[in-house]
Coordinates of C-alpha atoms in Angstrom, one line a residue:
X1 CA 66.8 90.7 108.6
X2 CA 69.7 92.7 109.9
X3 CA 70.4 96.4 109.8
X4 CA 73.7 97.4 108.2
X5 CA 75.4 100.8 108.4
X6 CA 76.8 102.1 105.1
X7 CA 80.0 104.2 105.0
X8 CA 81.8 105.7 102.0
X9 CA 84.9 107.9 102.1
X10 CA 84.6 108.2 105.8
X11 CA 81.0 109.4 105.8
X12 CA 78.0 107.6 107.2
X13 CA 75.4 107.4 104.4
X14 CA 72.6 105.5 106.1
X15 CA 71.4 102.0 106.7
X16 CA 70.0 99.1 104.7
X17 CA 68.2 95.9 105.8
X18 CA 69.5 92.6 104.5
X19 CA 70.3 89.1 105.8
X20 CA 74.0 88.9 104.7
X21 CA 76.9 91.3 104.2
X22 CA 77.0 90.5 100.5
X23 CA 73.3 91.3 100.0
X24 CA 73.7 94.5 102.2
X25 CA 76.5 95.6 99.8
X26 CA 74.2 95.2 96.9
X27 CA 71.4 97.0 98.7
X28 CA 73.8 99.9 99.5
X29 CA 74.7 100.3 95.9
X30 CA 71.1 100.2 94.9
X31 CA 70.2 102.9 97.5
X32 CA 73.3 105.2 97.5
X33 CA 75.1 104.8 94.1
X34 CA 75.7 107.9 92.1
X35 CA 76.5 108.2 88.4
X36 CA 79.8 109.9 87.5
X37 CA 77.8 112.9 86.2
X38 CA 75.9 113.3 89.5
X39 CA 79.0 113.0 91.6
X40 CA 80.8 115.6 89.3
X41 CA 77.8 118.0 89.6
X42 CA 77.9 117.9 93.4
X43 CA 81.6 118.4 93.3
X44 CA 81.4 121.4 90.9
X45 CA 78.8 123.0 93.2
X46 CA 81.4 122.7 95.9
X47 CA 79.1 120.4 97.8
X48 CA 80.4 117.3 99.5
X49 CA 79.6 114.3 97.4
X50 CA 76.9 112.3 99.3
X51 CA 76.6 108.8 98.0
X52 CA 78.8 106.1 96.4
X53 CA 80.5 107.5 93.3
X54 CA 81.9 105.1 90.7
X55 CA 85.2 103.5 91.8
X56 CA 84.8 104.7 95.4
X57 CA 85.3 102.1 98.2
X58 CA 82.4 101.7 100.6
X59 CA 81.7 99.4 103.5
X60 CA 78.7 97.8 105.3
X61 CA 78.9 96.9 108.9
X62 CA 76.3 95.5 111.3
X63 CA 74.4 98.2 113.0

């Protein structure tokens, strides 16, 4: 397994462990995805949204 870094909107979210980039993307969504309501709640509290909100681009890169 490889370690992959997960970034969204210019922010480092953490890492996932998978064999391929495609599987790492799936793992990233599983680990860091937010519902629209959760993202809105963080935004309304004037907190930076930490996670992958719906329709946000994200990337995984080898660590």
